[in-house]
MMTF fields as JSON, N, C-alpha, C and O atoms, coordinates in Angstrom:
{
  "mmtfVersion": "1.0.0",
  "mmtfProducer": "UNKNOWN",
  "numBonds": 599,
  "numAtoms": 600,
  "numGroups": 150,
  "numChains": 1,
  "numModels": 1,
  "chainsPerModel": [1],
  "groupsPerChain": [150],
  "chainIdList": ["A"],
  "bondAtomList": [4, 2, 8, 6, 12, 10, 16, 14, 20, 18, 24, 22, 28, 26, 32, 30, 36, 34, 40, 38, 44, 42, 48, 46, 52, 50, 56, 54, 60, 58, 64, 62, 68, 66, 72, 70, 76, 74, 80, 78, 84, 82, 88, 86, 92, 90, 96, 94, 100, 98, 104, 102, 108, 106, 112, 110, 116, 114, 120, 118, 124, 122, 128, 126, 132, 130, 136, 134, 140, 138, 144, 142, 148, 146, 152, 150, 156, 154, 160, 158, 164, 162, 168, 166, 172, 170, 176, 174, 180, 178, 184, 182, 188, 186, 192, 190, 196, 194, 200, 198, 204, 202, 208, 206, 212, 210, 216, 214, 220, 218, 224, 222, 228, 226, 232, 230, 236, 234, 240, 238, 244, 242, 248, 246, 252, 250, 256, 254, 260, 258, 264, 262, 268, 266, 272, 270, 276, 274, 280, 278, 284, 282, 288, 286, 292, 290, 296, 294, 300, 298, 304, 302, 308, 306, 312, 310, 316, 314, 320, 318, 324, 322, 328, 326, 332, 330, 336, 334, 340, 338, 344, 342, 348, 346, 352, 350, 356, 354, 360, 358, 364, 362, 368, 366, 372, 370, 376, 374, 380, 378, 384, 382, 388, 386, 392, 390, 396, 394, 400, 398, 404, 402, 408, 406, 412, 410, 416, 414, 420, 418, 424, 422, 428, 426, 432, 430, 436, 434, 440, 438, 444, 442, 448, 446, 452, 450, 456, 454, 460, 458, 464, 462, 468, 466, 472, 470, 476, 474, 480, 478, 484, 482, 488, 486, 492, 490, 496, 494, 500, 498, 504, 502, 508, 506, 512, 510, 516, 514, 520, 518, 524, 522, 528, 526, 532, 530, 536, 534, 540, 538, 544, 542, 548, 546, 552, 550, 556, 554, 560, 558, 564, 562, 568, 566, 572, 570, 576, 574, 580, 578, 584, 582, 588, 586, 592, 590, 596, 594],
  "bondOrderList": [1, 1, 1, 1, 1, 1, 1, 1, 1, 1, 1, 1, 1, 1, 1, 1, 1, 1, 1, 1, 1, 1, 1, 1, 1, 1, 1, 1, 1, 1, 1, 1, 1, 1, 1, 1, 1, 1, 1, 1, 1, 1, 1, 1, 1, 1, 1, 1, 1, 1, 1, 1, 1, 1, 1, 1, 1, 1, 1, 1, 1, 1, 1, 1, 1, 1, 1, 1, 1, 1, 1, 1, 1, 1, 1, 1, 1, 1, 1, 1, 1, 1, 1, 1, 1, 1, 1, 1, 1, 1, 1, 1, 1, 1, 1, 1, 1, 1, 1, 1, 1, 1, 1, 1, 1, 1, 1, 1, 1, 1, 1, 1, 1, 1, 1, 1, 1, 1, 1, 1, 1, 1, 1, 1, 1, 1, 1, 1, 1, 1, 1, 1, 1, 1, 1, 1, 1, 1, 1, 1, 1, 1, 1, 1, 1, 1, 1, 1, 1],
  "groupList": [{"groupName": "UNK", "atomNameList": ["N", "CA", "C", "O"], "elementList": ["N", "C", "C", "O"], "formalChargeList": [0, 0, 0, 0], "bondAtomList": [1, 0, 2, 1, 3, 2], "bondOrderList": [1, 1, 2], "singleLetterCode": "X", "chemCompType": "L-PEPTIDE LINKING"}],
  "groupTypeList": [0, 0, 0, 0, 0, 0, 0, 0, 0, 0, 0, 0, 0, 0, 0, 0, 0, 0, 0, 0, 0, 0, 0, 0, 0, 0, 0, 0, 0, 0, 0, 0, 0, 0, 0, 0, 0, 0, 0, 0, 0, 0, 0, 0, 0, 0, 0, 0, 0, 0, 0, 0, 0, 0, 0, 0, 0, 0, 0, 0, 0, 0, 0, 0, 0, 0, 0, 0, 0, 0, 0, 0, 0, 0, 0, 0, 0, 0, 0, 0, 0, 0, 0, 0, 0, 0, 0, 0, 0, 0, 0, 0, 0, 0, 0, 0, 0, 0, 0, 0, 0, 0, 0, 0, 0, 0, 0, 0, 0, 0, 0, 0, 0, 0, 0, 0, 0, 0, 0, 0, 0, 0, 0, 0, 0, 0, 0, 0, 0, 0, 0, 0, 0, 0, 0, 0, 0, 0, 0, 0, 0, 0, 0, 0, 0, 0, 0, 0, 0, 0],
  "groupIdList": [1, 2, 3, 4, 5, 6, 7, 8, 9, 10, 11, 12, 13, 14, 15, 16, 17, 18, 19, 20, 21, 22, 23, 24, 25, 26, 27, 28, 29, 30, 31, 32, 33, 34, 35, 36, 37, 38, 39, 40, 41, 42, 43, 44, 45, 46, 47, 48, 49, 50, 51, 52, 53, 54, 55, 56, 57, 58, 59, 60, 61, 62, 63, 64, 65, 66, 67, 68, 69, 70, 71, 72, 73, 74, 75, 76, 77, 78, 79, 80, 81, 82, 83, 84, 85, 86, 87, 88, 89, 90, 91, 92, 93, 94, 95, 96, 97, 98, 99, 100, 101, 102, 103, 104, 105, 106, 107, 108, 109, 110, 111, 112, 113, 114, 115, 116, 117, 118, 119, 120, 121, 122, 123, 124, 125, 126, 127, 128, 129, 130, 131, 132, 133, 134, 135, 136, 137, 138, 139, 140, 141, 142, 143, 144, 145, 146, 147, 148, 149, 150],
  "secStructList": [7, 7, 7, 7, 7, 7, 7, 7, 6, 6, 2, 2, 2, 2, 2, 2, 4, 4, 4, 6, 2, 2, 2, 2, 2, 2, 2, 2, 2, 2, 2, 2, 2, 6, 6, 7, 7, 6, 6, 2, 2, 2, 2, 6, 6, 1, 1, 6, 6, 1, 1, 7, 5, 7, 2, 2, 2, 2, 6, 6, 6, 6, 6, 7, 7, 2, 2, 2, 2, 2, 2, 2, 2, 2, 2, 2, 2, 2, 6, 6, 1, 3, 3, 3, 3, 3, 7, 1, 1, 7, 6, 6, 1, 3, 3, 3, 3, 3, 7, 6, 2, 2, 2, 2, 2, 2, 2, 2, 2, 2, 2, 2, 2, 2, 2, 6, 1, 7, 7, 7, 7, 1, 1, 7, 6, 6, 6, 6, 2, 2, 2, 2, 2, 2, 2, 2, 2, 6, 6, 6, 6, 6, 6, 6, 2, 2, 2, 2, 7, 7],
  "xCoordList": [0.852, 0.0, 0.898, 1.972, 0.28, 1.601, 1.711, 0.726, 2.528, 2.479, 1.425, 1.188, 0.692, 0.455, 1.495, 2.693, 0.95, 2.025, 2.459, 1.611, 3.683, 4.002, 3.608, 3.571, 3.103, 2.384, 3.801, 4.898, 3.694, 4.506, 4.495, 3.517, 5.399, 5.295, 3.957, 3.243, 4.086, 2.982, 1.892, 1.129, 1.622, 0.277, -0.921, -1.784, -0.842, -2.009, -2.255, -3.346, -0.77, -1.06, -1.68, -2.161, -1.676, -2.171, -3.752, -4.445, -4.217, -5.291, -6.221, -7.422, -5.409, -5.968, -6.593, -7.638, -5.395, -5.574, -6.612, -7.595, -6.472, -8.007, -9.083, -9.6, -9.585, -10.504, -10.955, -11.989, -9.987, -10.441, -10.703, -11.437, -10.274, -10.763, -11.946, -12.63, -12.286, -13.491, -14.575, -15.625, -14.329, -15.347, -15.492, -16.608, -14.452, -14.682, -15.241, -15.749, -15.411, -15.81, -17.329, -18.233, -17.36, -19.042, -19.748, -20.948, -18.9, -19.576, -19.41, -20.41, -18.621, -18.782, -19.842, -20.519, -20.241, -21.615, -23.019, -23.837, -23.038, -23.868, -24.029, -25.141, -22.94, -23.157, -23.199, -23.671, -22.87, -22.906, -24.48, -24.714, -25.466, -26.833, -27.378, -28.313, -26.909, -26.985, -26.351, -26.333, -25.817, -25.075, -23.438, -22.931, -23.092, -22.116, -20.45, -20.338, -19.355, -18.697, -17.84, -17.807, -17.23, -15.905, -16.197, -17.065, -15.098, -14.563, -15.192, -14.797, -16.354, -17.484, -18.334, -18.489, -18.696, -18.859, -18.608, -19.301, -16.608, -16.22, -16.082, -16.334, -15.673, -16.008, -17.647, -17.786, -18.804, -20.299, -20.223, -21.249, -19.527, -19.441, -18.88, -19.275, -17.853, -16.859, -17.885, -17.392, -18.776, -19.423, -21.008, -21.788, -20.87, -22.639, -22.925, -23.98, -21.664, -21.272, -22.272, -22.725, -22.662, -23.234, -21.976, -22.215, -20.878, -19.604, -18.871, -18.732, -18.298, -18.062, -16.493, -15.88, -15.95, -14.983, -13.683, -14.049, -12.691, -11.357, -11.023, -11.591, -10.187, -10.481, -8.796, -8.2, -8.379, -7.053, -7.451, -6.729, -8.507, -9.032, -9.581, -9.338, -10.529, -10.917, -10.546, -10.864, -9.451, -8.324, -7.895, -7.519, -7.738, -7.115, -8.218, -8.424, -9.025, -10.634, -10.909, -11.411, -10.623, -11.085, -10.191, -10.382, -8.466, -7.615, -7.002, -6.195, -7.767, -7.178, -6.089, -5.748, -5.45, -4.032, -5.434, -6.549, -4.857, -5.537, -6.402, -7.61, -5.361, -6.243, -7.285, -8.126, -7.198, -7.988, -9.123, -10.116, -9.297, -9.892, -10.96, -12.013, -10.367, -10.691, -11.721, -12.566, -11.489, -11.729, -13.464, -14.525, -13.266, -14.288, -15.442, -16.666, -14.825, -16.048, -16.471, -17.313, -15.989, -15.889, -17.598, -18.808, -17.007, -18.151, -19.46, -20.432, -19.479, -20.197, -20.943, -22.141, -20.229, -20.981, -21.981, -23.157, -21.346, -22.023, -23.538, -24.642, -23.324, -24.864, -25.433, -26.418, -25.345, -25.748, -25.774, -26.512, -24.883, -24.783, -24.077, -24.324, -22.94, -21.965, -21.626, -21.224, -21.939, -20.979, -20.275, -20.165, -19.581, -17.978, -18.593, -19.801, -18.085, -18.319, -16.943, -15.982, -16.757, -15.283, -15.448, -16.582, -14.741, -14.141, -14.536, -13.671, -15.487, -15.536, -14.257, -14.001, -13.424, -12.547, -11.024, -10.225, -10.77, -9.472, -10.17, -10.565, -10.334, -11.118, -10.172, -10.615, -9.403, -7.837, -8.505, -8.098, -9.241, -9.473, -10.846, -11.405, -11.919, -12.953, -13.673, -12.922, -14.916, -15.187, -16.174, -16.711, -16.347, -17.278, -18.456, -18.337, -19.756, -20.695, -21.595, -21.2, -22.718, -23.42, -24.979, -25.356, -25.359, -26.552, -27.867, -28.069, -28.712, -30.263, -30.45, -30.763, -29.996, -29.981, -28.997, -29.171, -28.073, -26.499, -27.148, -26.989, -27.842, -28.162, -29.054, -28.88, -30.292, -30.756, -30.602, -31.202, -29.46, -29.153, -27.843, -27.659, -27.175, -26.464, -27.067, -26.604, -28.381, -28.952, -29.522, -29.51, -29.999, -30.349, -29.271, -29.508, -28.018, -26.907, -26.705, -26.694, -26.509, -26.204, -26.936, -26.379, -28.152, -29.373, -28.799, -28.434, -28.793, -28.425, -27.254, -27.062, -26.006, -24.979, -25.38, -25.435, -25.754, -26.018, -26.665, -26.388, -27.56, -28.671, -27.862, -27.755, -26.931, -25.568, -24.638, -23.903, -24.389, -23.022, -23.27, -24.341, -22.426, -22.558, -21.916, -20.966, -23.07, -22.09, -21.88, -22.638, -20.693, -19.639, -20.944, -20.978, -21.831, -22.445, -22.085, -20.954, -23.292, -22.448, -21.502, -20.595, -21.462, -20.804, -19.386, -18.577, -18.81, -17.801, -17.28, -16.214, -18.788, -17.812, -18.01, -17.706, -18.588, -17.595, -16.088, -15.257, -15.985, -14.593, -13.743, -12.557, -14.202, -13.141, -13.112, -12.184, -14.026, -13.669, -12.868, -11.855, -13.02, -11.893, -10.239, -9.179, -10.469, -8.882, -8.2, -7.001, -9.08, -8.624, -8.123, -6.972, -9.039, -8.816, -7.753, -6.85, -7.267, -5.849, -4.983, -3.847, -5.343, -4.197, -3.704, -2.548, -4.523, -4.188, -3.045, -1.949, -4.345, -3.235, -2.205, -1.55, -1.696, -0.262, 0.798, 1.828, 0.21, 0.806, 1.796, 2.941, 0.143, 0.375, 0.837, 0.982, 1.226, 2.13, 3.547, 4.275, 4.084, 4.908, 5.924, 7.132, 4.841, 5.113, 5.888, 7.017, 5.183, 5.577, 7.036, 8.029, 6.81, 8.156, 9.912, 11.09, 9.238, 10.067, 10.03, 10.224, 9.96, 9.936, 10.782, 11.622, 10.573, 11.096, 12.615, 13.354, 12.813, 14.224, 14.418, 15.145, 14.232, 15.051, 14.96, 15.706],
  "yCoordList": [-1.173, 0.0, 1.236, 1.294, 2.364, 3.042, 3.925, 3.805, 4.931, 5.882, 6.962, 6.911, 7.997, 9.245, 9.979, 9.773, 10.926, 11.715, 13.055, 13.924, 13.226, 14.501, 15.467, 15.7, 16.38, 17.742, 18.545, 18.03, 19.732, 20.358, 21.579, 22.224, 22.234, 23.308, 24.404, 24.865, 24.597, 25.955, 25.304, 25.9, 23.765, 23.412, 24.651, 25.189, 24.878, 25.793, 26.79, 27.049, 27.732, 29.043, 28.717, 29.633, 27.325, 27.291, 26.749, 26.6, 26.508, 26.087, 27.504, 27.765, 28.018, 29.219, 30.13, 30.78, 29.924, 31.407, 30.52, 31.1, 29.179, 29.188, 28.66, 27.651, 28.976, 29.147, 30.659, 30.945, 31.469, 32.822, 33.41, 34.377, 32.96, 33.017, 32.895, 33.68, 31.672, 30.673, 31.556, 31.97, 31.786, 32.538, 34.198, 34.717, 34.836, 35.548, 35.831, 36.95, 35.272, 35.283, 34.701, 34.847, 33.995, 33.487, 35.048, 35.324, 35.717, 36.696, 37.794, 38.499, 38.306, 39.126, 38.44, 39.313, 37.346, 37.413, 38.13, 38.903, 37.732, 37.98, 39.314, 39.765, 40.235, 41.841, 42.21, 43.34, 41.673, 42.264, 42.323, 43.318, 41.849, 41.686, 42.907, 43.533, 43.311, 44.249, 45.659, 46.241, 46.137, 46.818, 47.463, 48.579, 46.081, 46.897, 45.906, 44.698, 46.909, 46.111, 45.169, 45.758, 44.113, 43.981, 45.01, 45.225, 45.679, 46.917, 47.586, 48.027, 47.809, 48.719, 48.016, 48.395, 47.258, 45.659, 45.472, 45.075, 46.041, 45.776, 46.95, 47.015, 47.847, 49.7, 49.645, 50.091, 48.96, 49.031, 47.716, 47.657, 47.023, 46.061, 46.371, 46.013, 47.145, 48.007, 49.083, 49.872, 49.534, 50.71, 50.517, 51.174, 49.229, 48.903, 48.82, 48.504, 49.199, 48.07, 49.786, 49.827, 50.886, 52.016, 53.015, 54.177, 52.466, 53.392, 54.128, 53.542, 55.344, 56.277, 55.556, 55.172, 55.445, 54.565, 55.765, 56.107, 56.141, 56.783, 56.384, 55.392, 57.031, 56.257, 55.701, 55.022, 55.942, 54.642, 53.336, 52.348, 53.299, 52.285, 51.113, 49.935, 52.383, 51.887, 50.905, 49.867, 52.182, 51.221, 50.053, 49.546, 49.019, 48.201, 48.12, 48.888, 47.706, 46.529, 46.466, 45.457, 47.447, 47.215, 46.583, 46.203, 46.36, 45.979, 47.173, 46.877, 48.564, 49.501, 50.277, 50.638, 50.617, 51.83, 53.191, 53.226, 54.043, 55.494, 55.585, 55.365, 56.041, 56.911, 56.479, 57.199, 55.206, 54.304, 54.172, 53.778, 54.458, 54.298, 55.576, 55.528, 56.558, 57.711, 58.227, 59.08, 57.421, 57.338, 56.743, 57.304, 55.586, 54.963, 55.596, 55.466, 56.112, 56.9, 58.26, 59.064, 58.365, 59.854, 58.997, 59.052, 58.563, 57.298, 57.348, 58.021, 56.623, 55.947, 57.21, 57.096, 58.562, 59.827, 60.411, 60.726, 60.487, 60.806, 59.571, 59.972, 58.535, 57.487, 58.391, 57.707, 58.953, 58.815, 57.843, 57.754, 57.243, 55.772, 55.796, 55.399, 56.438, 57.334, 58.637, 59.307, 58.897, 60.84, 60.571, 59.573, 61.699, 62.539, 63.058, 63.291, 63.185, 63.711, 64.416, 63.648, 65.257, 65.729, 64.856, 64.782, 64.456, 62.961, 64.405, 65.271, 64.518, 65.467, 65.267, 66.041, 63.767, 63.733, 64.39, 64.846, 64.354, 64.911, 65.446, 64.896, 66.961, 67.665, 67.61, 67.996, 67.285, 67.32, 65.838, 65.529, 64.871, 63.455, 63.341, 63.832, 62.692, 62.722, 61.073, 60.113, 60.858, 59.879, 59.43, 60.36, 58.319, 57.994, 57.015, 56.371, 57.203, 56.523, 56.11, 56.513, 55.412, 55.061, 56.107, 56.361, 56.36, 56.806, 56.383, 55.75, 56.578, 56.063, 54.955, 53.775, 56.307, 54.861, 53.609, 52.505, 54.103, 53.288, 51.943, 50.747, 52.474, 51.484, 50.522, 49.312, 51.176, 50.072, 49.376, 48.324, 50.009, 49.517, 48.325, 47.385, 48.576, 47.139, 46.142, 45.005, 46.476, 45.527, 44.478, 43.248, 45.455, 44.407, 43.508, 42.469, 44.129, 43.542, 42.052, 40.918, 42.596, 41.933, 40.38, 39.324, 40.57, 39.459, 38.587, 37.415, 39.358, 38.323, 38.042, 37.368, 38.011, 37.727, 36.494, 35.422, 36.538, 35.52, 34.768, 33.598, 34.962, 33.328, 32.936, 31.715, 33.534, 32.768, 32.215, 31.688, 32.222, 32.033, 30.759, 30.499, 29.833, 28.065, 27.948, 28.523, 26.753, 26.263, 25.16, 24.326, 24.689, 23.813, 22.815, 21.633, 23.26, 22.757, 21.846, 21.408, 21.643, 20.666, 21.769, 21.237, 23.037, 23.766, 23.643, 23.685, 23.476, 23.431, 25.252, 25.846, 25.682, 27.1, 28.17, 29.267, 28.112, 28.616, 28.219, 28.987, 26.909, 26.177, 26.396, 26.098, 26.94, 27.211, 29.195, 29.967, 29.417, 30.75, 30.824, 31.512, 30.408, 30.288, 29.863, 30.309, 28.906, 28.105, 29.18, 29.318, 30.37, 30.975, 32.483, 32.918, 32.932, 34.088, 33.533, 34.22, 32.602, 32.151, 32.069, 32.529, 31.555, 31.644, 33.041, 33.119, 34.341, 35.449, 36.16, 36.689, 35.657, 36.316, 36.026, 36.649, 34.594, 34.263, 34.143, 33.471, 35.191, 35.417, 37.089, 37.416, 37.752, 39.227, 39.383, 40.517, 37.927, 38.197, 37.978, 38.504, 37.178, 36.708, 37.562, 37.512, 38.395, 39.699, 40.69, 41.09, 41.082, 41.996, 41.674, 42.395, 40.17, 39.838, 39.956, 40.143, 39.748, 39.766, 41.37, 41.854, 41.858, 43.537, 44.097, 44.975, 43.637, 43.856, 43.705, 44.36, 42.46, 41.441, 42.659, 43.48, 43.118, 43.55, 45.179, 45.741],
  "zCoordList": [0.0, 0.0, 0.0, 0.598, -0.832, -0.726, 0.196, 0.924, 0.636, 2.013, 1.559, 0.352, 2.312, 1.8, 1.264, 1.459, 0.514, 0.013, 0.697, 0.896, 1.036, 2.103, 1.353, 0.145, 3.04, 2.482, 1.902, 2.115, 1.22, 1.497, 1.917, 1.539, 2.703, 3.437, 3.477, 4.367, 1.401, 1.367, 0.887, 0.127, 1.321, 1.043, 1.889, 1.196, 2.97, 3.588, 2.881, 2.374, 2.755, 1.695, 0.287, -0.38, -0.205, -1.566, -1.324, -2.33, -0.248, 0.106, 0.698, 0.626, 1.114, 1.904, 0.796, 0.787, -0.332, -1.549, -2.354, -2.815, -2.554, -3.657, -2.673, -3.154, -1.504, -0.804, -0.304, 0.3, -0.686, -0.54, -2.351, -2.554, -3.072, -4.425, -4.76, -5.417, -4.212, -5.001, -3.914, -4.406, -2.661, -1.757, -2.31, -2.355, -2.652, -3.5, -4.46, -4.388, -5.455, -6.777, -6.671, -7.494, -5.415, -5.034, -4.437, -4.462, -4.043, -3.079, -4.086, -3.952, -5.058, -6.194, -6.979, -7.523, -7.249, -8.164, -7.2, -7.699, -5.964, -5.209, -5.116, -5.392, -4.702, -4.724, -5.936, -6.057, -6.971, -8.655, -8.715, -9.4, -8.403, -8.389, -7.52, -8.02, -6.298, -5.811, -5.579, -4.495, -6.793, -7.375, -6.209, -6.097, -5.551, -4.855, -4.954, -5.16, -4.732, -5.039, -4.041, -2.961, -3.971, -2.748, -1.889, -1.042, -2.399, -1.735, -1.064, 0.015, -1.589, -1.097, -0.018, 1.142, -0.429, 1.058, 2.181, 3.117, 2.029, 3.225, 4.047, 5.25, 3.324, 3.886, 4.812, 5.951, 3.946, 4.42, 5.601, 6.277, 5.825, 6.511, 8.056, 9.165, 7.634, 9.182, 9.128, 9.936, 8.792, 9.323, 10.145, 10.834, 9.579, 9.782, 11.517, 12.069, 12.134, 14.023, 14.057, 15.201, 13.41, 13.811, 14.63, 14.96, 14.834, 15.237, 14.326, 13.252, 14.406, 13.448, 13.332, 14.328, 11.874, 12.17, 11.185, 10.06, 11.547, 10.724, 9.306, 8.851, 8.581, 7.136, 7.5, 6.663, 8.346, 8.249, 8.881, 8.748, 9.522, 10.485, 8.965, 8.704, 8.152, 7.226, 6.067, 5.487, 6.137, 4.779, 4.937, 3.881, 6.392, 7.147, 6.938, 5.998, 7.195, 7.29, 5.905, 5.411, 5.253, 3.427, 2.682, 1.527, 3.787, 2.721, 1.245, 0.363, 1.453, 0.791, 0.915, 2.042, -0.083, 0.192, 0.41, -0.112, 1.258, 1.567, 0.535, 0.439, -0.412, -1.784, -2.573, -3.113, -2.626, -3.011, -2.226, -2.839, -0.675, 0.223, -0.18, -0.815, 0.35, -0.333, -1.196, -0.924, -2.577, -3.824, -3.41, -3.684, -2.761, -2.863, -1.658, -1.678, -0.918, 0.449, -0.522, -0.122, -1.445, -2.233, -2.907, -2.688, -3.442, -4.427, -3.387, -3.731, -2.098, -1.189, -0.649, -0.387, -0.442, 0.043, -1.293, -1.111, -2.557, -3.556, -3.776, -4.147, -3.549, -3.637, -1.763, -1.486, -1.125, -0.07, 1.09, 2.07, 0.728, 1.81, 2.91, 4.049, 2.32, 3.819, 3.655, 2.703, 5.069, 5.674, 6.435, 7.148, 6.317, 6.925, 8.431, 8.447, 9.268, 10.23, 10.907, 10.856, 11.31, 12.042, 13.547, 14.021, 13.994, 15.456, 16.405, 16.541, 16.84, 18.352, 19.511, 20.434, 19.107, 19.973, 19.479, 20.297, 17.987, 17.217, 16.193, 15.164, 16.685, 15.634, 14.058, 12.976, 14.194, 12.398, 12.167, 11.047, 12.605, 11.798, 11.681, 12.662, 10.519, 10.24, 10.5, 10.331, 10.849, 11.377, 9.97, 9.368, 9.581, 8.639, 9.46, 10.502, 8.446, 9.365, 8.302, 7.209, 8.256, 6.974, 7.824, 8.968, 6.629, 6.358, 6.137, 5.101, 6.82, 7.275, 5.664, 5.506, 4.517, 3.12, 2.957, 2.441, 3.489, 3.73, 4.804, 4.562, 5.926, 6.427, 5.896, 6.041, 5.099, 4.175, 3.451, 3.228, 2.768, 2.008, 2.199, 1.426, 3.185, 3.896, 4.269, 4.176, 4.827, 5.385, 4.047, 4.0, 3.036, 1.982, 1.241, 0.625, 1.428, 0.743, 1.576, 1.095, 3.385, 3.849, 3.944, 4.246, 3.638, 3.629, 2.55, 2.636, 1.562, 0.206, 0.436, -0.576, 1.129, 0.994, 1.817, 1.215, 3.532, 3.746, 3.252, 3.518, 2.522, 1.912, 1.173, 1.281, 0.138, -0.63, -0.384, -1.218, 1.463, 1.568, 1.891, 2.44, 1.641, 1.567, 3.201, 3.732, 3.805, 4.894, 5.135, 4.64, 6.049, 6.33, 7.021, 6.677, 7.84, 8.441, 9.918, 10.128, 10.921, 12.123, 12.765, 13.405, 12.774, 13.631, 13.191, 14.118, 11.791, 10.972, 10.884, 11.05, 10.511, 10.209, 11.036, 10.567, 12.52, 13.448, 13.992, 14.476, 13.79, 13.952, 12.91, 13.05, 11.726, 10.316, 10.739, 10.499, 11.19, 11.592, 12.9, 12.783, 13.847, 14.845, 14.356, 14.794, 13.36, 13.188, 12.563, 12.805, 11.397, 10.857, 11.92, 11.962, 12.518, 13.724, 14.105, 13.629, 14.747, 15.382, 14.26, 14.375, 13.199, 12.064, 11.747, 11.331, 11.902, 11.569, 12.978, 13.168, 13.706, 15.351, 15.683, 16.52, 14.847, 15.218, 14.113, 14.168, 12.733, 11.774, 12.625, 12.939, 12.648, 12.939, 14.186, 14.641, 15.14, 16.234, 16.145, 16.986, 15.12, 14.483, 13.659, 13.424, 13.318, 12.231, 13.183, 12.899, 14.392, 15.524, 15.926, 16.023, 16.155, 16.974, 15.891, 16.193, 14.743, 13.769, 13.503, 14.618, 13.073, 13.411, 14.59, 14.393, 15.664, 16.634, 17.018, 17.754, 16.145, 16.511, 15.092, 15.65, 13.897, 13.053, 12.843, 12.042]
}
């Protein structure tokens, strides 16, 4: 009988990237129907907690460089979905927040995203969401310590 075949090292990273692909491209048909994009998803996604959130806070939850960030709240204020607010706490930084339409309009996004999103089932994908939260926390602790040492 023969042995299994050894993993190799970047089996996870090659598992990881076409499972965030294929979940991707499932979740871009889904918002393509509801005229919104990724990007715009995840900007409406960090805003929906109803907390006024920074646009560097932003760019980091959207995965955007600034300008790009920018670009797209520029977009998101012009549909009416999000406003600017000045931070009552650092009057020099601006707080973003979604809008009474912004909120409706997440909420409808958000509905259809869930009825599309496929599950693991048996309590699989809170446990694939946990394995992954620890996979990130001990990347980005890893990252620190290495930073640190160089």
């Amino acid at each position: 009988m023969p042995s299994p075949t050894p993993r190799r090292p970047d089996d996870l990273v090659q598992l990881l990237t076409r499972a965030e692909r294929l979940a991707a491209r499932r979740l871009q048909g889904v918002l393509e129907v509801e005229g919104c994009s990724l990007d715009a998803w995840r900007v409406l996604a960090s805003l929906s907690d109803g907390e006024g959130h920074h646009m560097t806070g932003l760019a980091d939850a959207a995965f955007l460089p600034p300008p790009t960030l920018t670009k797209l709240v520029d977009q998101l204020v012009d549909q009416n979905l999000v406003h600017r607010r000045v931070d009552p706490l650092d009057r020099r930084r601006v707080l973003a927040h979604l809008t009474p339409r912004g909120r409706a309009y997440w909420q409808r996004v958000d509905r259809a995203v869930r009825a599309g999103r496929p599950s693991l089932g048996d309590g699989d994908d809170d446990l694939l969401r946990s394995l992954l939260d620890r996979l990130a926390a001990t990347l980005e602790e890893s990252a620190h310590v290495a930073r640190a040492r160089g």
